[in-house]
Short mmCIF file of C-alpha atoms in Angstrom, two decimals:
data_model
loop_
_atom_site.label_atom_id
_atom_site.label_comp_id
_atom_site.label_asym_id
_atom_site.label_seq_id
_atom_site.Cartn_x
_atom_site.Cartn_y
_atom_site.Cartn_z
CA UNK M 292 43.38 116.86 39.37
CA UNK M 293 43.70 113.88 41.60
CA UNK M 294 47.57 114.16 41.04
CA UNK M 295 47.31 117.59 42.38
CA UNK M 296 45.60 116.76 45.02
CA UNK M 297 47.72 113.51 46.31
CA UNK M 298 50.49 115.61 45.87
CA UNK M 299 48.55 118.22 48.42
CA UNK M 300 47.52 115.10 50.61
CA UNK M 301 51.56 114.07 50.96
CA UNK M 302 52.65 117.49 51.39
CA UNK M 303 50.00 117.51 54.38
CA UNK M 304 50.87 114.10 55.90
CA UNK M 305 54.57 115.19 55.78
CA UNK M 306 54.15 118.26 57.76
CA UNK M 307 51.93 116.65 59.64
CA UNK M 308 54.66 114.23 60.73
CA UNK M 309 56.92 116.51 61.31
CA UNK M 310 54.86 118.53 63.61
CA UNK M 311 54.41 115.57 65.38
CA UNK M 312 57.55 114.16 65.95
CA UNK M 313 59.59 117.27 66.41
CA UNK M 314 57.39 117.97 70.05
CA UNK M 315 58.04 113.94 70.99
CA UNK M 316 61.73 113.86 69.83
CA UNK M 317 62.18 116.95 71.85
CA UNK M 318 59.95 115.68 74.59
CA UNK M 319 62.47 112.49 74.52
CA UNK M 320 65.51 114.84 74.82
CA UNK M 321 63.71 116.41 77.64
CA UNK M 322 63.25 113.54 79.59
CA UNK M 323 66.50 111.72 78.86
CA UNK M 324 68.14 115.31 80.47
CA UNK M 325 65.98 115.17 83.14
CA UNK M 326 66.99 111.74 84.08
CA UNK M 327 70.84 111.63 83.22
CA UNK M 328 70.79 115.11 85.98
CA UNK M 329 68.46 112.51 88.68
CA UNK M 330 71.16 109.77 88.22
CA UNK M 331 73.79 112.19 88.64
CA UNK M 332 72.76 113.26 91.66
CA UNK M 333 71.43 110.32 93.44
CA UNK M 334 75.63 109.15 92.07
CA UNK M 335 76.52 112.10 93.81
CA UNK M 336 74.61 111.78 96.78
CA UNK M 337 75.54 108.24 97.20
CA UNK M 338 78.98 108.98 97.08
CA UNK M 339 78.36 111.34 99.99
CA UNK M 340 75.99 109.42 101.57
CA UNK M 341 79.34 106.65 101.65
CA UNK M 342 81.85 108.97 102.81
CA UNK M 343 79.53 110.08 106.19
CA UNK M 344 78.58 106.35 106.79
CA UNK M 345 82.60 105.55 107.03
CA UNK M 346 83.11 108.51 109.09
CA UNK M 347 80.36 107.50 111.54
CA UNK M 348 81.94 103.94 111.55
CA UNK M 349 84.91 105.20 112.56
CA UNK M 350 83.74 107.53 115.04
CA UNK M 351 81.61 105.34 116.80
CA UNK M 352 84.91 103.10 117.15
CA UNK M 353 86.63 105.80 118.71
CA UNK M 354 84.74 106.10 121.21
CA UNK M 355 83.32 102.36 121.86
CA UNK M 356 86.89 101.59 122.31
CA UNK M 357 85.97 100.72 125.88
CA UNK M 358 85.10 97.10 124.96
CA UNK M 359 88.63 96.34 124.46
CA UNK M 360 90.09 97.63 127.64
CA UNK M 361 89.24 95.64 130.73
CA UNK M 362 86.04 96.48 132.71
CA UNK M 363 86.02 99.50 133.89
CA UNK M 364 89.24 100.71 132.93
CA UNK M 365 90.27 104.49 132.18
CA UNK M 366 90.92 104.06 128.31
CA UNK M 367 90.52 107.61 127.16
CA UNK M 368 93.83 108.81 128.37
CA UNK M 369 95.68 105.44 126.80
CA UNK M 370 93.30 106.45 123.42
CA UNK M 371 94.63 109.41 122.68
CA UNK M 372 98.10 109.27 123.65
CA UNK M 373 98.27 106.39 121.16
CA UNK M 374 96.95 108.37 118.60
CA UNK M 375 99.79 111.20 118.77
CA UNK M 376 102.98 108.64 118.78
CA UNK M 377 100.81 107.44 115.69
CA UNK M 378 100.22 110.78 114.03
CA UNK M 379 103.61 112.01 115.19
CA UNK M 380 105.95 109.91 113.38
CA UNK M 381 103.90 110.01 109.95
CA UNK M 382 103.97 113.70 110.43
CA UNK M 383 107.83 113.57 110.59
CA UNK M 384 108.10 110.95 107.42
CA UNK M 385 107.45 113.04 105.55
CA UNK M 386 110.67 114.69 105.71
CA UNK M 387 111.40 111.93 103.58
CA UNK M 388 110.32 114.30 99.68
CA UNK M 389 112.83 116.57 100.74
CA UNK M 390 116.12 114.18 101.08
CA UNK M 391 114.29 112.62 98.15
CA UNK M 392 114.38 116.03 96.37
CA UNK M 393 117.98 116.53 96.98
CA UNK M 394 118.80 112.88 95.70
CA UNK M 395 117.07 113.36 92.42
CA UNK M 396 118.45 116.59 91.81
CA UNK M 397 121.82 115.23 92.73
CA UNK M 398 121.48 113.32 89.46
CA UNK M 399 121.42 116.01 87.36
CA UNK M 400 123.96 118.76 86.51
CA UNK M 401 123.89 122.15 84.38
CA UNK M 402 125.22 122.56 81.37
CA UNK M 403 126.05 126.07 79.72
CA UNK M 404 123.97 124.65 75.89
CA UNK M 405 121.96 121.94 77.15
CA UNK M 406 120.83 123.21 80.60
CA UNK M 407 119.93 120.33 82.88
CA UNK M 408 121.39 117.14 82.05
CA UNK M 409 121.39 113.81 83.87
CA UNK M 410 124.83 113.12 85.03
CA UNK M 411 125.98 109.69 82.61
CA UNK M 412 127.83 108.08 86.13
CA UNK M 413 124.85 108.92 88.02
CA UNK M 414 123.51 106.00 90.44
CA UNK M 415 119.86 106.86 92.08
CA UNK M 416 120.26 106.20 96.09
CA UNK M 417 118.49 103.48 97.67
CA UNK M 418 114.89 103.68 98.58
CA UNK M 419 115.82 102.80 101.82
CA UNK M 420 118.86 105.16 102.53
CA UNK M 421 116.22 107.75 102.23
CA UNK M 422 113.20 106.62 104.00
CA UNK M 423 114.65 103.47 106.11
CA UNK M 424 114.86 105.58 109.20
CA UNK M 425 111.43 106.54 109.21
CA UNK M 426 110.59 103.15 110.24
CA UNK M 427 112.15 103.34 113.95
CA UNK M 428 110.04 106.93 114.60
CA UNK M 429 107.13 104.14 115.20
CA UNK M 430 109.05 102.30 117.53
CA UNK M 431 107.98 104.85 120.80
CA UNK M 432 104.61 103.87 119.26
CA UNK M 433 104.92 100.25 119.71
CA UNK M 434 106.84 100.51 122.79
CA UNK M 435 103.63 102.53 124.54
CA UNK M 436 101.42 99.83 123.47
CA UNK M 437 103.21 96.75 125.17
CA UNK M 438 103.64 98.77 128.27
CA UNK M 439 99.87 99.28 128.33
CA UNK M 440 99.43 95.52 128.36
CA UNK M 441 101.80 94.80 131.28
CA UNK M 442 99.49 98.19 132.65
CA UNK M 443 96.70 96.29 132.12
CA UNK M 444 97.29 93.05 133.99
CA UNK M 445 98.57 95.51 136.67
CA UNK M 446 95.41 97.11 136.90
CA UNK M 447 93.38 94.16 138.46
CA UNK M 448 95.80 93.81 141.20
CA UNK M 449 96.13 97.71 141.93
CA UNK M 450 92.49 99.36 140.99
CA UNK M 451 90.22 96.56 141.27
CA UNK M 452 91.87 93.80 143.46
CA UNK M 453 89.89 91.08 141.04
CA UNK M 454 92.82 89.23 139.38
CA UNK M 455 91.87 86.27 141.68
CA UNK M 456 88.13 86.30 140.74
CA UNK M 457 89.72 86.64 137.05
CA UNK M 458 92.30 83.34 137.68
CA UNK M 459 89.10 81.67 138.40
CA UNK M 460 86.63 82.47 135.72
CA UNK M 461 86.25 79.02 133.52
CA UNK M 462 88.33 80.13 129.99
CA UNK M 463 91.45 81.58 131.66
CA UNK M 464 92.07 83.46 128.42
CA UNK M 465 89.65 85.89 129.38
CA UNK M 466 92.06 88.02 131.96
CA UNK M 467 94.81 87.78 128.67
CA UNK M 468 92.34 88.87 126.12
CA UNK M 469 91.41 91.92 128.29
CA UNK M 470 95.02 92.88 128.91
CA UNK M 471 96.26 92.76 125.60
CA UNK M 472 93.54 92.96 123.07
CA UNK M 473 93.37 96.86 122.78
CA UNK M 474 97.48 96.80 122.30
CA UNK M 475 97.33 94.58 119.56
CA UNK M 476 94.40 96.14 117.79
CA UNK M 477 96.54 99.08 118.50
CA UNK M 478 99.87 97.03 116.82
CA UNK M 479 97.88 96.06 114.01
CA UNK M 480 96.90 99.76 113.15
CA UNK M 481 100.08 101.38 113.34
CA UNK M 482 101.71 98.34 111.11
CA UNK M 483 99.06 99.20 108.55
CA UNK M 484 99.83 103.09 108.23
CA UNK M 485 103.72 102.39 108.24
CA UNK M 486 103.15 99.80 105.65
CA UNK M 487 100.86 102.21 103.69
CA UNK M 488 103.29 104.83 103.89
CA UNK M 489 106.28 102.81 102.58
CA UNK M 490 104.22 101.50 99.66
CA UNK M 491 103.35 105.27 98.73
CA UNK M 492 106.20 106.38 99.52
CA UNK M 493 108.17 103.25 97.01
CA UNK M 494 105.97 104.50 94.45
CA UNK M 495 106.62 107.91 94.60
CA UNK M 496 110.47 107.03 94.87
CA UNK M 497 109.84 104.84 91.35
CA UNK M 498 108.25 107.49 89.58
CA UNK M 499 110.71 110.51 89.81
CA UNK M 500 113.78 108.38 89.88
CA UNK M 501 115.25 107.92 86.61
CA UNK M 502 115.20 104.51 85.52
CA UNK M 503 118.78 104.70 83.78
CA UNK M 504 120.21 105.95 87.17
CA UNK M 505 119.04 101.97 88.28
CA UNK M 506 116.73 102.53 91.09
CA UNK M 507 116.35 100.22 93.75
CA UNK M 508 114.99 98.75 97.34
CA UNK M 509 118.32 98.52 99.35
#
């Protein structure tokens, strides 16, 4: 009898612990879901949150670019006729996939049972026969900006008649710094997106060149 009734007692205690820990372990699952969809969002969210902060950045540069022209100066004009010789020639580059189309596929010929096959005397063009003249659409660009620093010093004589009161302010460097410190900021940018360009632009040229047709710089 007592065997019979331990073996009742277990069979309790069993479903007993199962009743238990089947509402916890799904409690647990619940929870865990609940939290890996919080994290994702606030991942999500930050992300997001990241993206507006370096827009804001960079729009409140935009238009605070006034504290690099000299006092009082006109800048908006300057601003954005800057920024179309910039855009301009890296819209144009990118000319550059089609010529780089045509020298790929000049690498290759048709045959009547193997279909396209890579031409065995075929030698890949240089990078820079493609893309190398790319480089001098910038030049306008550049051009603009060192004009704007001879416009610069030009403008205390012309529009405010203060280049003496400038001569004579203790660090000399000041009137310099005013005339050329939004070109150079201006230099500095457009040497960044040319360089960025010619770095994608190498890489792409590495990638769908074949490397027996010995692909190179120059």
């Amino acid at each position: 009898m007592k065997t019979a009734e331990n073996r009742e007692e277990n069979r309790g205690m069993r479903k007993f612990g199962q009743s238990s820990e089947a509402p916890d372990a799904a409690g647990d699952r619940h929870i865990l879901t609940a939290r890996f969809r919080v994290s994702g969002g606030r991942t999500k969210k930050a992300g997001g949150d990241g993206a507006m902060k370096t827009l804001r950045k960079i729009g409140r540069l935009w238009t605070q670019l006034w504290q690099w022209f000299p006092p009082g100066y006109e800048f908006v004009w300057e601003r954005n006729t800057a920024a179309v010789l910039l855009a301009l020639p890296v819209v144009l580059s990118l000319r550059y996939f089609g010529k780089l189309r045509e020298a790929v596929e000049w690498l290759y010929y048709v045959d009547g049972d193997r279909g396209r096959v890579l031409r065995p005397d075929g030698v890949a063009k240089p990078f820079l026969e493609l893309a190398g003249e790319y480089g001098g659409l910038f030049v306008p660009y550049f051009l603009f900006l060192a004009i704007m620093a001879a416009f610069h010093y030009a403008y205390y004589h012309r529009e405010t008649k203060s280049i003496y009161l400038m001569r004579r302010l203790p660090r000399r460097s000041v009137l310099v710094a005013s005339c050329v410190r939004a070109p150079l900021l201006g230099m500095a940018v457009g040497a960044a997106a040319e360089a960025v360009l010619g770095v994608i632009y190498y890489g792409i040229y590495l990638l769908v060149m074949p490397g027996v047709c010995a692909p190179g710089f120059w």
